[in-house]
Each structure stands twice: as structure tokens, then as C-alpha cells.
Amino acid sequence: MIVTQTEENLEEVQTLLAQLAIAYTRPEENRIDVILPPAKLVEAARIMEDTGFWYLSAITGVDHSSSADTTNEEKAWQRVVEGEEQTGFGYSGVLEALYHFCKGSVVATLRVRMGHANPNLPSICGVVPSASLYERELMEMFGISIEDTPVKDHLLLPDDWPVGVYPLRKDFKGFGQPEVEGGANA
Amino acid sequence: MPETKHGDKFIVPIGPQHPALKEPGHFEFTVDGETVTGASVRLGFVHRGIEKAAEERTYIQDLYLLERICGICSHVHAMAFALGVEKLAGVTVPERAQAIRVLVAEMERIHSHLLWLGVAAHEAGFDTLFMYAWRDREKVMDLLEQLCGNRVNYSINVLGGVKEDVNDVIRDGILSAMDYLETRTVLYLKLVTTERTLIGRTRGIGIMEKQTAARLGTVGPTARASGLERDIRLEAPYAAYLQYPARIVTEQTGDLEARFIVRVKELYESFRLIRGILSTLPGGELTTKMPRRIPEGETISRVEAPRGELFYYIKSNGSDKPDRVKVRTPSINNFASVMATAVGHKLADIPMILSGIDPCFSCNDRMVSIRGSEGQQAVDWEELRLYGIEYYR
Amino acid sequence: MSENMKSILSLLIFPGGLAVMAAGMIYEYIDRKLVARFQNRVGPRWFQPLADFIKLLAKEEVIPEGIHPVLFQWLPVVAIAGALTSALYVPMFGVEPAFHFTGDLVVTIYLLSILTLCTGLAGANVANRFSIIGATRTLTQLFSYEAPFLLALFGPAIAAGSWDIAVIEQYATSHPWLMVFQPIGFLVALIGLMGKLELPPFDAPEAETEIVSGALTEYSGRGYALFRLGRSVELVIGLTLVAAFYLGGVANPLLFLAKTLGLLLIIAALQSLFARLRIDQTVGLWWRSGAVLVLLQLLVLIALKYFGVAI
């Protein structure tokens, strides 16, 4: 029973988002990945939400650069957005946001990709209010700017966190060992 | 009702340190007299940088790291990670190991729900129930210690199986403890449905309609108390839940009382599952061989933690370290429901509503290690120490 | 011994002053121990209230900024003075009250309210949000339980035809237990006492899971010690009053002990049986049930008295 339902749900996503998607992939039997241009994100989220059965389970940010190699990132990003490369993973210099919607056993992932230089996304809070916490996380952890999200304060990082340091990007290697101050008389 | 003496905008901070919260989190409630008119949240006080740290460690090290995300539901974290990595590696885990994983998961659920029952009773000022529930919780803790060697952070999972086996002594111990706990649970169910002062604090409080619960993306017992049938154990059976199917427990009213009832009734479900597993525990190996390097790929692993759906996204890059581990814990989905339902309630109800979702702050706050601030803290500590010495001189 | 000397002794040593304080600590211990045992805990050791008191006295008293410092320091003193003074009019330990005059019942009840009033003022004095909300709740609760408690103690007074505690106590000793004839009054008096002392389930004014420690959040050291001691003293005095009025008097120390400890047992059980009431639920309970019922009983009593029926 679960198997047929899974199949139905997977097909439902495919028909729902047929107009918007650049490409689909089915990486696992219960998953469907939908690659979207950032401009179509809100509309896609609205379609998913309006069904009343799909709920936003999480938003994951991923930094695909394996090193600080950012020379070709703009080109790579262009290729990805234009849908020339459609496989699931493995670009250097690409940031990706994954919007996981769940229904039953199926996880439908809306994937939007951005370059490192000026990553920005539209907010889906108008459609899915509970996305606010995840969007704040994307902003502070990956430096993706989301202009129209309702709250832009730090969620997890301290208030005095340095501007422009995004800890979950691959080029963040920590601040090094702290200098021991006043250690002599401790 | 009393009037406030300071105009109509009066903010009551709950947290970062507050007796109602067992862990730090910061909530600001705007009150008018005793009535709440606004709410906001700030997390991150127990932020440990686990997601980043996971990228710099091997899969085996990560298993131990991720188990420490939460002290209450530690097993489900390790299980979700292990299941995900095993899927990436294409390894089939022996049936006996999967059954033991489910066994420990259900025992953990009992311990977590009893813990919650105690905490919620304490928020309601009902300390007797608090003490009783926690005494009974010790039974499960002792069993877990007997089985796994640890009271918390059981560490029974390894990649590709489990470490410890269930022998006859442990089996009999668990079965007799389940009988005892079942008689206690009868009492608790009677208490939460008939004790009038408790009902006065729970019935009709913090009501969340089914539509609202669905829209806010609530999960776990919080969602089920609003009549939403969300349970990963049924929807997407993992480990041995296909062989030992759980039955869903829902309530329709969506108030605090329903959340009490759902959690207490889920205890029965856990007793049944544990008995079922122990009577038909499949034989065979406990572990299977795992490759050290995991092939490139990405996967999503979802399990039903005591608090709801736990979501793991794991991306591997062919090395022995993951490229990205994203953990989304159930509490973060449920926080939105607190903010939405708090408005309009009495201040006295807030701790109850807050604890009604069984929040777990450590779970939410993970990810980035903040090495820079440690130096600063050391200075503060030193100053404090010197001040202390000076003061008592 | 001169009359002055005797007065000073009864004020400072026995039955007022030291003796009442000691009794307060002992009763507080028994209460805590009983509740702990009911809750399946071990509970404190016998000297714990004394140890707490000494520890608090030894601690630094932090005076917060932006308050009236004199008020902050003297409110606890006034509070405990009120409680200790009221002990002089009550047959403590089964001996005659040190002083008595017609109408001392009313004076005693108001002396007993001083502690609550001071707690409320102390909370309103500091600029702490928890304190201010606690103070509001404390005063709300004061207004809600005060009337029923007062009326409940008036029942025996009407039956005895006197406002003098000593006379009422003698009446209660020489007649069958008033608890039997005025059960509502007894219940309201006992529960009113719990409300007065902010014991669970009426501890909304200091609900730790909501407002930390309520009105006394900012208090540490000496002030806090005095407030706590004042409450323990009130516990003994309140128990004595209820026992003297409703349980057939406290003619000798043995009877005093037996009856007050019996009442304490009931109070401890009630404390561990219920979940905390919200402040609006407390007020509702008092005004909707407590006050109305006890008023009804009072009217019946007056009517019976008027028609000359022996009660």
C-alpha cells in the first residue's frame, strides 16, 4: 500500500510543478528533486502549500564548493540555472538551498541554486509562515540574502558575530585558537 | 483582574535562564495585565557548532558526536544518522540489529514521555505527579543502562548494526518492567483526564486547530493532539517498523489536555511494540561490514523521535567524511505553534503551552563552534574570580 | 515579678517571640517533610529550616537599584512584627493568651494580613517584572481569600457571642466540636489559611515556573529570611486559631499539639494532591464558592441565634 501511495505522491509533484521546473530527478525511491530557478520558488511553494497535504519539513543550505576555488563560479552558476547541468550534486562554487516538502513517505525537494558572489532568494514566508526560522538560518549560516523575510535578526549566532562571516560555507575554517589573555595569573 | 501599573505594554522575558525552562532559550511575552498580547523567540544559547563539526570528522566519529545533540532523545539521532549512512553505502543491516534499534527507540520514547509528563506537571504546579512520573522513569533508565551500558547517550548504534545484544536476563527484566509501567500508566491516564485542578490548567488551553497545525508544519505528539495523522513510523517505516507496525494515537481537541492524553496513550503503544519485539526477536548477526569511505551521494533520513519527525540530510563526497549533515529536529517545527497559540492566553498558561510541545533547545541549537568568544569568556571568569576573592578578603 | 517584666517576657520569649519562631520552624519542617513523603521524596532533615534561616542571615543582602531602600529593608521587619504580635492574642501552645480584650479577634486577623500586605508592597517596590506581577497576584489573592477567611472565623464568634479569642476558645472547649455544626466554616477557614500562606495549590503569586519567586524575587539575605520566618509563624498561628475555634479548643499543650499537627497533616496532603490554580481560578473559587457558602452559613447561624435556638 505504501509503495503505490509513494508512486502517486511522486507523480503528483511532477504534475503540480510541471510548468515551473527546469528538471526532475528521482534520486531514491521515495524522493523527487525539482530544480527551480530562484524566481519561480515562491510560486512553487505556494502550489505545494495550497494542496493542503504537503508540509515544509526543512530547508537545507548546501555549499557545493569543495575548496576556496571560486574562479569559475559565475559561469558554473549560469550553466546550472539555465539547466544545462542537471545532475544532483557536485558543482564547485555553487550554493544551493533545498526546500524539503513531505507528504507520507515522499520527500519532494525544491532545489534552487545561486553563485557565491551575490546569492539571494525570495522569501517564502508569505506562503509558508513557519519558513521564517529556516530562512534566518540560511541568512546567517550561508550568507544568502533574503530581502523580504519578516525577521532578519540572528537566530542562532551571537549578536556580536562578525559581519560577512558565514560559518557553514566551506571557506570558513574557524577563527583559530583563541589567544590566552591573562593566562599568567590564572 | 489586576491592572498593570506600567501602561499597557509590559514585556515579561522568559529566559535565557528561567525556572520554567530546563535549558536556555529566550522568549519575550508582551502582557496586558495577565493576558499575553505578543510573543517572540531567540534561540542559540546552547549552540555548539555540531553541523560544521560533523563535516570535519569521519562518519564513525560523527555517530558519537550526533548522539550528543540531545540528552533525552540521543538514540534517535544516532539511529537516523546510521540509517542514512547505511543507505548511502548500500549496506543491508541484519534484522536483529534493526529490531534492537526499534526496541531501544521505544524505550527511549517511554523515558522521554515520562520525563515530559513530569516537567509538564511541574509547570502546572503539580509536583506530586512530577515526582511520581520521574520515579517510574528511573525504571526505564535502569533498563537502558542494563542493555546499553549507559543511562543517557546509550551509544548502542554502530554503522551497520548495533553493539549490544538482548539476552534472557535483560529480556525478562524489560518485560516485567513493562507490566509495572503499564499499571502506572493506567493511573496517569486517569489523572490527566479526571484530576480537576489539572484539567483546569489544560482543558481548552493552547488550542490549535487541525488546519493551523498543518499550516505551521507541526510534527509529533503536538500534531497528533490536533488530529493530524503524522507519524513517520507509519508513513515511512524505517528500521524494523515494517515488521512491528505502530498504531497512531490522535486526539481531536488540540488543547493541552489532548497533548497530555496523546503522550500518555503513546506509552501503551510503546509497551505493546516492546513486547512484540521481545517475543519475536529475529536471530542472526548484530552487525554487518561497513566501508570506511562512503560513495558520493546524498540522502534524507527521517525517523520519529519522541517529539516528532527528526530530519537528517546527509551528503557524502566519496571520502570518509560527510560533505554536509543537516539536522532538523522536531522542536524547531513546533516552536512556531507556541508563538501562534500564546497570544490571548493568561501569563500563567505560557509555561504550560511552552512545555506542551516538549521543547528541546539543545536540539535546535547546533552547528557553529564559536572559538573566538572563549577567550573573552576566560577573562570574564577571571575577573569574577578576582572579584570574589576581593569581596571575601 | 513586676507586670512590666512579665509583659516583656511574654512578648520576647513565651508565648510570643522566640517560642513562636521556634514553633514556626518546627512546623515548617514537619510540613516540608510530610509533603516530601507524600511526593515520594526523602525530604529535609530536622534542622533544615533553622539552617536555611541562619544561612540567609549570613548572606549579603543585595539592594537593587531604583527602589526605596528604607522601604525595602523595613518591610520584612514590619511583616514579621505583625505576625509575632498576633501570636500574643492567640492561645499558643495551649496556654492562655498573653493579652486579651474584647474584639481582639478582628485585630488578630488584621495583624495576620500585614505579612501579605508587606509582601505585596515589597514586590511593587522593586523594578523587577516578576516582582511586580507577583505583587499584583499577591494582593489579588489577599482580597479574594481575606473575606471568606474572616467570615469563617466569625462563625464560632457568633456562636459564642463574643469577639474575644479567649472567650470563644473557652466556649469551643466546653461545647462539642464546632467543626460538626459549621463544616463549611471549617473548610473555608482551613483552605483560606492555605491561600493566606500561598501554599500549593494557591501558590500562583510565587509560581516559580512563571514568575520565578514572585514578589520576593529581588530579596536575598536578611529580608528574605524574615519573610520566610514570618510565613512559618503565621502557619502556626493560623493552625492554632482553626484548632481553637473548630476542633474543640486547645486547652492544654498536648491537645494543642495533637490538633494542630492533625490539621497540618491535612494541609500537607492537600498541598500534594492538586495542580496549581491560576490566579483567576483562585479568585473565582473564593468569590463564587467560598464567600457565598460561608455567608450563607453565617446567615443561618444569626437566624438560629435570633430565634433562640441553642447551638
Short mmCIF file of N, CA, C and O in Angstrom, two decimals, chain A residues 2 28 31 33 49 55-64 89-90 98 100 102 104-107 109 111 128-130 133-134 136-137 141-142 154-159 161 167-170 172-179 181 185-186, chain B residues 41-44 47 51-52 55-56 87 214-219 230 232 234-237 242 296-300 302 309 311 313 315 322-324 326 328 332-333 335-336 364-372 374-376 379 382 385-386:
data_model
loop_
_atom_site.label_atom_id
_atom_site.label_comp_id
_atom_site.label_asym_id
_atom_site.label_seq_id
_atom_site.Cartn_x
_atom_site.Cartn_y
_atom_site.Cartn_z
N ILE A 2 1.89 1.17 0.86
CA ILE A 2 2.77 2.33 0.96
C ILE A 2 3.44 2.62 -0.38
O ILE A 2 3.60 3.76 -0.78
N GLU A 28 16.12 8.68 -5.09
CA GLU A 28 15.79 7.46 -4.35
C GLU A 28 14.32 7.15 -4.58
O GLU A 28 13.58 7.98 -5.10
N ARG A 31 11.96 9.77 -3.15
CA ARG A 31 12.33 11.19 -3.24
C ARG A 31 12.20 11.69 -4.66
O ARG A 31 12.42 10.95 -5.63
N ASP A 33 13.49 15.27 -6.73
CA ASP A 33 14.15 16.56 -6.67
C ASP A 33 13.65 17.41 -7.82
O ASP A 33 13.62 16.95 -8.97
N GLU A 49 1.93 24.21 -1.03
CA GLU A 49 1.22 24.51 0.20
C GLU A 49 -0.30 24.47 -0.02
O GLU A 49 -1.05 24.03 0.84
N TYR A 55 3.74 19.49 3.57
CA TYR A 55 4.20 20.48 4.54
C TYR A 55 5.70 20.65 4.44
O TYR A 55 6.43 19.71 4.09
N LEU A 56 6.14 21.87 4.73
CA LEU A 56 7.57 22.17 4.67
C LEU A 56 8.24 21.50 5.86
O LEU A 56 7.97 21.83 7.01
N SER A 57 9.11 20.56 5.60
CA SER A 57 9.75 19.84 6.69
C SER A 57 11.05 20.50 7.11
O SER A 57 11.37 20.53 8.28
N ALA A 58 11.79 21.02 6.14
CA ALA A 58 13.05 21.67 6.49
C ALA A 58 13.56 22.42 5.27
O ALA A 58 13.12 22.18 4.15
N ILE A 59 14.46 23.36 5.53
CA ILE A 59 15.21 23.98 4.44
C ILE A 59 16.68 23.74 4.73
O ILE A 59 17.17 24.07 5.82
N THR A 60 17.36 23.12 3.80
CA THR A 60 18.78 22.84 3.98
C THR A 60 19.58 23.76 3.07
O THR A 60 19.22 23.96 1.92
N GLY A 61 20.65 24.30 3.60
CA GLY A 61 21.58 25.02 2.76
C GLY A 61 22.78 24.13 2.49
O GLY A 61 23.21 23.39 3.37
N VAL A 62 23.29 24.16 1.27
CA VAL A 62 24.46 23.34 0.95
C VAL A 62 25.45 24.22 0.19
O VAL A 62 25.06 24.99 -0.68
N ASP A 63 26.72 24.12 0.57
CA ASP A 63 27.77 24.80 -0.18
C ASP A 63 28.50 23.74 -1.00
O ASP A 63 29.11 22.83 -0.45
N HIS A 64 28.40 23.84 -2.30
CA HIS A 64 28.98 22.79 -3.14
C HIS A 64 30.45 22.98 -3.43
O HIS A 64 31.05 22.12 -4.06
N PHE A 89 24.34 16.75 -7.90
CA PHE A 89 25.30 17.35 -6.97
C PHE A 89 26.66 17.45 -7.63
O PHE A 89 26.90 16.90 -8.70
N GLY A 90 27.54 18.14 -6.97
CA GLY A 90 28.92 18.12 -7.39
C GLY A 90 29.37 19.29 -8.23
O GLY A 90 30.21 19.14 -9.11
N LEU A 98 17.77 23.87 -0.31
CA LEU A 98 16.89 22.72 -0.56
C LEU A 98 15.65 22.87 0.31
O LEU A 98 15.74 22.91 1.52
N HIS A 100 12.61 21.09 1.56
CA HIS A 100 12.06 19.73 1.63
C HIS A 100 10.59 19.78 2.01
O HIS A 100 10.25 20.22 3.11
N CYS A 102 7.23 17.40 2.61
CA CYS A 102 6.94 15.99 2.87
C CYS A 102 5.45 15.72 2.78
O CYS A 102 4.62 16.56 3.12
N GLY A 104 3.39 11.89 3.51
CA GLY A 104 3.57 10.46 3.65
C GLY A 104 5.04 10.10 3.66
O GLY A 104 5.84 10.72 4.34
N SER A 105 5.40 9.15 2.84
CA SER A 105 6.80 8.72 2.84
C SER A 105 7.63 9.52 1.85
O SER A 105 8.84 9.36 1.78
N VAL A 106 6.99 10.41 1.08
CA VAL A 106 7.70 11.08 0.00
C VAL A 106 8.31 12.40 0.47
O VAL A 106 7.67 13.15 1.21
N VAL A 107 9.54 12.63 0.07
CA VAL A 107 10.16 13.93 0.29
C VAL A 107 10.38 14.56 -1.07
O VAL A 107 11.12 14.04 -1.90
N THR A 109 11.94 17.67 -2.93
CA THR A 109 12.90 18.71 -2.63
C THR A 109 12.93 19.73 -3.75
O THR A 109 13.20 19.37 -4.90
N ARG A 111 14.94 22.52 -5.35
CA ARG A 111 16.34 22.94 -5.27
C ARG A 111 16.52 24.23 -6.05
O ARG A 111 16.16 24.32 -7.21
N VAL A 128 4.47 30.13 3.40
CA VAL A 128 4.67 29.17 4.49
C VAL A 128 5.24 29.94 5.68
O VAL A 128 6.43 30.19 5.74
N PRO A 129 4.41 30.34 6.63
CA PRO A 129 4.91 31.19 7.72
C PRO A 129 6.02 30.53 8.54
O PRO A 129 6.92 31.20 9.04
N SER A 130 5.98 29.21 8.67
CA SER A 130 6.96 28.55 9.52
C SER A 130 8.35 28.51 8.88
O SER A 130 9.29 28.05 9.48
N LEU A 133 12.10 30.64 10.50
CA LEU A 133 13.27 30.20 11.26
C LEU A 133 14.35 29.65 10.33
O LEU A 133 15.53 29.94 10.50
N TYR A 134 13.93 28.88 9.31
CA TYR A 134 14.92 28.30 8.40
C TYR A 134 15.57 29.37 7.55
O TYR A 134 16.76 29.30 7.24
N ARG A 136 16.07 32.46 8.38
CA ARG A 136 17.05 33.16 9.21
C ARG A 136 18.34 32.34 9.30
O ARG A 136 19.44 32.89 9.30
N GLU A 137 18.17 31.04 9.39
CA GLU A 137 19.34 30.16 9.46
C GLU A 137 20.15 30.25 8.16
O GLU A 137 21.38 30.36 8.21
N MET A 141 23.98 31.49 8.25
CA MET A 141 24.94 30.40 8.08
C MET A 141 25.58 30.41 6.70
O MET A 141 26.73 30.01 6.53
N PHE A 142 24.83 30.83 5.67
CA PHE A 142 25.36 30.76 4.31
C PHE A 142 25.48 32.12 3.64
O PHE A 142 25.97 32.23 2.54
N HIS A 154 19.64 37.70 14.13
CA HIS A 154 20.31 36.43 14.31
C HIS A 154 19.38 35.45 15.01
O HIS A 154 18.67 35.83 15.94
N LEU A 155 19.41 34.22 14.57
CA LEU A 155 18.62 33.20 15.25
C LEU A 155 19.50 32.39 16.17
O LEU A 155 19.20 32.18 17.34
N LEU A 156 20.61 31.92 15.64
CA LEU A 156 21.45 31.00 16.40
C LEU A 156 22.79 31.62 16.79
O LEU A 156 23.32 31.33 17.84
N LEU A 157 23.33 32.47 15.94
CA LEU A 157 24.64 33.03 16.23
C LEU A 157 24.51 34.20 17.21
O LEU A 157 23.47 34.82 17.29
N PRO A 158 25.59 34.49 17.93
CA PRO A 158 25.53 35.60 18.88
C PRO A 158 25.37 36.94 18.16
O PRO A 158 25.69 37.07 16.98
N ASP A 159 24.88 37.93 18.89
CA ASP A 159 24.59 39.22 18.27
C ASP A 159 25.86 39.91 17.78
O ASP A 159 25.82 40.71 16.86
N TRP A 161 28.41 38.59 16.35
CA TRP A 161 29.08 37.78 15.33
C TRP A 161 29.56 38.70 14.20
O TRP A 161 28.82 39.58 13.77
N PRO A 167 29.45 30.74 8.69
CA PRO A 167 30.15 29.57 9.20
C PRO A 167 29.93 28.27 8.45
O PRO A 167 30.82 27.42 8.43
N LEU A 168 28.79 28.08 7.81
CA LEU A 168 28.61 26.77 7.16
C LEU A 168 29.11 26.77 5.72
O LEU A 168 29.02 25.77 5.03
N ARG A 169 29.66 27.90 5.26
CA ARG A 169 30.33 27.87 3.96
C ARG A 169 31.64 27.13 4.10
O ARG A 169 32.27 27.13 5.16
N LYS A 170 32.05 26.55 3.00
CA LYS A 170 33.23 25.70 3.09
C LYS A 170 34.50 26.49 3.37
O LYS A 170 35.48 25.96 3.88
N PHE A 172 34.93 28.77 5.48
CA PHE A 172 35.05 29.14 6.89
C PHE A 172 35.78 28.02 7.63
O PHE A 172 35.34 26.88 7.63
N LYS A 173 36.95 28.39 8.19
CA LYS A 173 37.73 27.36 8.88
C LYS A 173 37.86 27.67 10.36
O LYS A 173 38.79 27.24 11.02
N GLY A 174 36.98 28.46 10.89
CA GLY A 174 37.09 28.84 12.30
C GLY A 174 37.95 30.06 12.44
O GLY A 174 38.54 30.57 11.49
N PHE A 175 38.05 30.53 13.67
CA PHE A 175 38.83 31.74 13.95
C PHE A 175 40.22 31.39 14.47
O PHE A 175 40.94 32.24 14.95
N GLY A 176 40.57 30.12 14.46
CA GLY A 176 41.86 29.73 15.02
C GLY A 176 41.76 29.65 16.54
O GLY A 176 40.73 29.93 17.12
N GLN A 177 42.87 29.27 17.13
CA GLN A 177 42.87 29.15 18.60
C GLN A 177 42.79 30.53 19.23
O GLN A 177 43.43 31.46 18.78
N PRO A 178 42.00 30.68 20.27
CA PRO A 178 41.95 31.99 20.93
C PRO A 178 43.27 32.28 21.65
O PRO A 178 43.94 31.38 22.14
N GLU A 179 43.63 33.56 21.64
CA GLU A 179 44.81 33.95 22.42
C GLU A 179 44.45 33.88 23.89
O GLU A 179 43.37 34.29 24.30
N GLU A 181 44.38 35.20 27.23
CA GLU A 181 44.60 36.50 27.86
C GLU A 181 44.60 36.34 29.37
O GLU A 181 43.79 35.62 29.92
N ASN A 185 48.34 34.70 35.39
CA ASN A 185 47.95 34.63 36.79
C ASN A 185 46.75 33.73 37.03
O ASN A 185 46.17 33.71 38.09
N ALA A 186 46.34 32.97 36.02
CA ALA A 186 45.17 32.11 36.19
C ALA A 186 45.52 30.89 37.03
O ALA A 186 46.67 30.49 37.11
N VAL B 41 10.76 34.89 19.82
CA VAL B 41 11.70 33.86 20.27
C VAL B 41 13.11 34.18 19.80
O VAL B 41 13.32 34.79 18.77
N ARG B 42 14.10 33.81 20.61
CA ARG B 42 15.50 33.92 20.23
C ARG B 42 16.18 32.64 20.71
O ARG B 42 16.13 32.33 21.90
N LEU B 43 16.79 31.92 19.78
CA LEU B 43 17.44 30.67 20.16
C LEU B 43 18.95 30.83 20.11
O LEU B 43 19.45 31.93 19.93
N GLY B 44 19.66 29.76 20.26
CA GLY B 44 21.09 29.81 20.02
C GLY B 44 21.95 29.88 21.26
O GLY B 44 23.15 30.04 21.17
N HIS B 47 24.39 26.73 21.51
CA HIS B 47 24.85 26.46 20.17
C HIS B 47 26.24 25.86 20.21
O HIS B 47 27.15 26.44 20.77
N GLU B 51 26.88 20.83 13.34
CA GLU B 51 26.78 20.56 11.90
C GLU B 51 28.10 20.82 11.20
O GLU B 51 28.52 20.08 10.32
N LYS B 52 28.77 21.92 11.58
CA LYS B 52 30.07 22.21 10.99
C LYS B 52 31.10 21.18 11.45
O LYS B 52 31.92 20.69 10.65
N GLU B 55 31.24 17.95 9.58
CA GLU B 55 31.90 17.93 8.28
C GLU B 55 33.40 17.66 8.41
O GLU B 55 34.06 17.30 7.44
N GLU B 56 33.93 17.90 9.59
CA GLU B 56 35.37 17.75 9.76
C GLU B 56 35.75 16.45 10.44
O GLU B 56 36.89 16.25 10.82
N LYS B 87 22.21 3.69 4.06
CA LYS B 87 21.53 3.78 2.78
C LYS B 87 22.52 4.25 1.71
O LYS B 87 22.55 3.75 0.59
N ALA B 214 -1.51 21.97 10.65
CA ALA B 214 -0.97 21.55 9.36
C ALA B 214 -0.20 22.68 8.71
O ALA B 214 0.89 22.49 8.17
N ARG B 215 -0.75 23.88 8.77
CA ARG B 215 -0.13 25.02 8.11
C ARG B 215 1.21 25.36 8.76
O ARG B 215 2.16 25.75 8.10
N LEU B 216 1.27 25.24 10.11
CA LEU B 216 2.51 25.57 10.80
C LEU B 216 3.54 24.46 10.71
O LEU B 216 4.66 24.61 11.21
N GLY B 217 3.17 23.35 10.11
CA GLY B 217 4.14 22.26 9.95
C GLY B 217 4.51 21.59 11.25
O GLY B 217 5.63 21.14 11.42
N THR B 218 3.57 21.51 12.20
CA THR B 218 3.88 20.84 13.46
C THR B 218 4.04 19.35 13.23
O THR B 218 3.49 18.79 12.28
N VAL B 219 4.80 18.71 14.10
CA VAL B 219 5.05 17.28 13.96
C VAL B 219 4.88 16.60 15.31
O VAL B 219 4.80 17.26 16.35
N ARG B 230 0.29 12.43 11.65
CA ARG B 230 1.67 12.48 11.21
C ARG B 230 2.53 11.64 12.12
O ARG B 230 2.68 11.94 13.30
N ILE B 232 6.08 9.28 11.39
CA ILE B 232 6.98 8.70 10.40
C ILE B 232 7.04 7.19 10.53
O ILE B 232 7.27 6.48 9.56
N LEU B 234 4.72 5.22 10.76
CA LEU B 234 3.72 4.62 9.87
C LEU B 234 3.87 5.07 8.44
O LEU B 234 3.71 4.29 7.51
N GLU B 235 4.15 6.35 8.27
CA GLU B 235 4.15 6.90 6.93
C GLU B 235 5.31 6.40 6.10
O GLU B 235 5.17 6.11 4.92
N ALA B 236 6.47 6.33 6.73
CA ALA B 236 7.65 5.87 6.00
C ALA B 236 8.43 4.94 6.91
O ALA B 236 9.44 5.32 7.49
N PRO B 237 7.94 3.71 7.08
CA PRO B 237 8.55 2.82 8.08
C PRO B 237 10.05 2.64 7.85
O PRO B 237 10.49 2.42 6.72
N LEU B 242 8.42 -1.85 9.85
CA LEU B 242 7.56 -2.53 8.90
C LEU B 242 7.11 -3.87 9.49
O LEU B 242 5.97 -4.27 9.31
N GLU B 296 29.88 8.70 -3.15
CA GLU B 296 29.29 10.01 -3.30
C GLU B 296 27.78 9.91 -3.47
O GLU B 296 27.28 9.04 -4.19
N GLY B 297 27.06 10.80 -2.84
CA GLY B 297 25.61 10.78 -2.97
C GLY B 297 24.98 11.64 -1.89
O GLY B 297 25.67 12.27 -1.10
N GLU B 298 23.68 11.68 -1.90
CA GLU B 298 23.00 12.38 -0.82
C GLU B 298 21.73 11.63 -0.48
O GLU B 298 21.14 10.96 -1.32
N THR B 299 21.34 11.74 0.78
CA THR B 299 20.15 11.02 1.19
C THR B 299 19.43 11.79 2.28
O THR B 299 20.00 12.69 2.89
N ILE B 300 18.19 11.41 2.46
CA ILE B 300 17.39 12.01 3.53
C ILE B 300 16.91 10.88 4.42
O ILE B 300 16.41 9.87 3.94
N ARG B 302 14.56 10.10 7.70
CA ARG B 302 13.58 10.65 8.63
C ARG B 302 13.17 9.57 9.63
O ARG B 302 12.87 8.45 9.25
N GLU B 309 8.91 14.33 14.05
CA GLU B 309 9.76 13.93 12.94
C GLU B 309 11.16 14.53 13.06
O GLU B 309 11.31 15.73 13.18
N PHE B 311 14.68 14.97 11.08
CA PHE B 311 15.02 15.00 9.67
C PHE B 311 16.52 15.12 9.51
O PHE B 311 17.12 16.05 10.04
N TYR B 313 19.59 15.30 6.63
CA TYR B 313 20.03 15.34 5.23
C TYR B 313 21.53 15.09 5.26
O TYR B 313 22.26 15.79 5.94
N LYS B 315 25.00 14.43 2.94
CA LYS B 315 25.61 14.47 1.61
C LYS B 315 27.03 13.97 1.76
O LYS B 315 27.80 14.45 2.59
N PRO B 322 31.62 13.24 5.87
CA PRO B 322 30.45 13.74 5.13
C PRO B 322 30.72 15.15 4.64
O PRO B 322 31.50 15.90 5.23
N ASP B 323 30.03 15.50 3.54
CA ASP B 323 30.20 16.84 2.98
C ASP B 323 29.26 17.81 3.67
O ASP B 323 29.56 18.99 3.82
N ARG B 324 28.11 17.32 4.06
CA ARG B 324 27.14 18.18 4.73
C ARG B 324 26.20 17.29 5.52
O ARG B 324 25.71 16.27 5.00
N LYS B 326 22.75 17.94 7.68
CA LYS B 326 21.76 18.90 8.16
C LYS B 326 20.83 18.15 9.11
O LYS B 326 20.33 17.08 8.78
N ARG B 328 17.43 18.57 11.30
CA ARG B 328 16.26 19.40 11.63
C ARG B 328 15.47 18.63 12.68
O ARG B 328 14.94 17.57 12.42
N ILE B 332 11.99 22.50 16.44
CA ILE B 332 12.04 23.72 15.65
C ILE B 332 10.76 23.86 14.82
O ILE B 332 10.27 24.96 14.60
N ASN B 333 10.19 22.76 14.40
CA ASN B 333 8.91 22.83 13.69
C ASN B 333 7.79 23.24 14.62
O ASN B 333 6.83 23.88 14.22
N PHE B 335 8.01 25.12 17.42
CA PHE B 335 8.12 26.42 18.07
C PHE B 335 7.11 27.41 17.50
O PHE B 335 6.50 28.19 18.23
N ALA B 336 6.96 27.35 16.18
CA ALA B 336 6.04 28.29 15.55
C ALA B 336 4.65 28.18 16.16
O ALA B 336 3.94 29.17 16.28
N ASN B 364 17.80 22.23 18.92
CA ASN B 364 17.71 23.27 17.89
C ASN B 364 19.03 23.94 17.65
O ASN B 364 19.32 24.39 16.56
N ASP B 365 19.78 24.10 18.70
CA ASP B 365 20.99 24.91 18.61
C ASP B 365 22.16 24.00 18.35
O ASP B 365 22.61 23.31 19.24
N ARG B 366 22.65 24.02 17.12
CA ARG B 366 23.76 23.12 16.84
C ARG B 366 24.87 23.91 16.21
O ARG B 366 25.25 24.96 16.64
N MET B 367 25.37 23.42 15.24
CA MET B 367 26.17 23.98 14.18
C MET B 367 27.49 24.66 14.50
O MET B 367 28.49 23.99 14.52
N VAL B 368 27.56 25.93 14.76
CA VAL B 368 28.85 26.59 14.60
C VAL B 368 29.63 26.67 15.91
O VAL B 368 29.11 27.08 16.93
N SER B 369 30.88 26.27 15.85
CA SER B 369 31.71 26.44 17.03
C SER B 369 32.18 27.88 17.10
O SER B 369 32.56 28.47 16.10
N ILE B 370 32.13 28.45 18.27
CA ILE B 370 32.47 29.86 18.41
C ILE B 370 33.74 29.93 19.23
O ILE B 370 33.73 30.19 20.43
N ARG B 371 34.84 29.69 18.57
CA ARG B 371 36.09 29.67 19.31
C ARG B 371 36.47 31.06 19.79
O ARG B 371 37.07 31.23 20.81
N GLY B 372 36.11 32.06 18.96
CA GLY B 372 36.54 33.42 19.26
C GLY B 372 36.09 33.91 20.62
O GLY B 372 36.79 34.65 21.28
N GLU B 374 35.60 32.25 23.35
CA GLU B 374 36.09 31.57 24.55
C GLU B 374 37.11 32.40 25.30
O GLU B 374 37.11 32.46 26.52
N GLY B 375 37.99 33.06 24.53
CA GLY B 375 39.00 33.90 25.17
C GLY B 375 38.34 34.99 26.00
O GLY B 375 38.71 35.23 27.14
N GLN B 376 37.32 35.59 25.41
CA GLN B 376 36.59 36.64 26.10
C GLN B 376 36.01 36.11 27.41
O GLN B 376 36.14 36.71 28.46
N VAL B 379 38.43 35.71 30.32
CA VAL B 379 38.72 36.96 31.02
C VAL B 379 37.61 37.28 32.02
O VAL B 379 37.85 37.59 33.17
N GLU B 382 37.83 35.15 34.98
CA GLU B 382 38.94 35.54 35.83
C GLU B 382 38.58 36.78 36.65
O GLU B 382 38.83 36.84 37.86
N ARG B 385 36.40 35.82 39.38
CA ARG B 385 37.12 35.10 40.42
C ARG B 385 37.84 36.10 41.33
O ARG B 385 37.78 36.03 42.55
N LEU B 386 38.52 37.09 40.67
CA LEU B 386 39.25 38.08 41.44
C LEU B 386 38.29 38.91 42.30
O LEU B 386 38.57 39.21 43.46
#
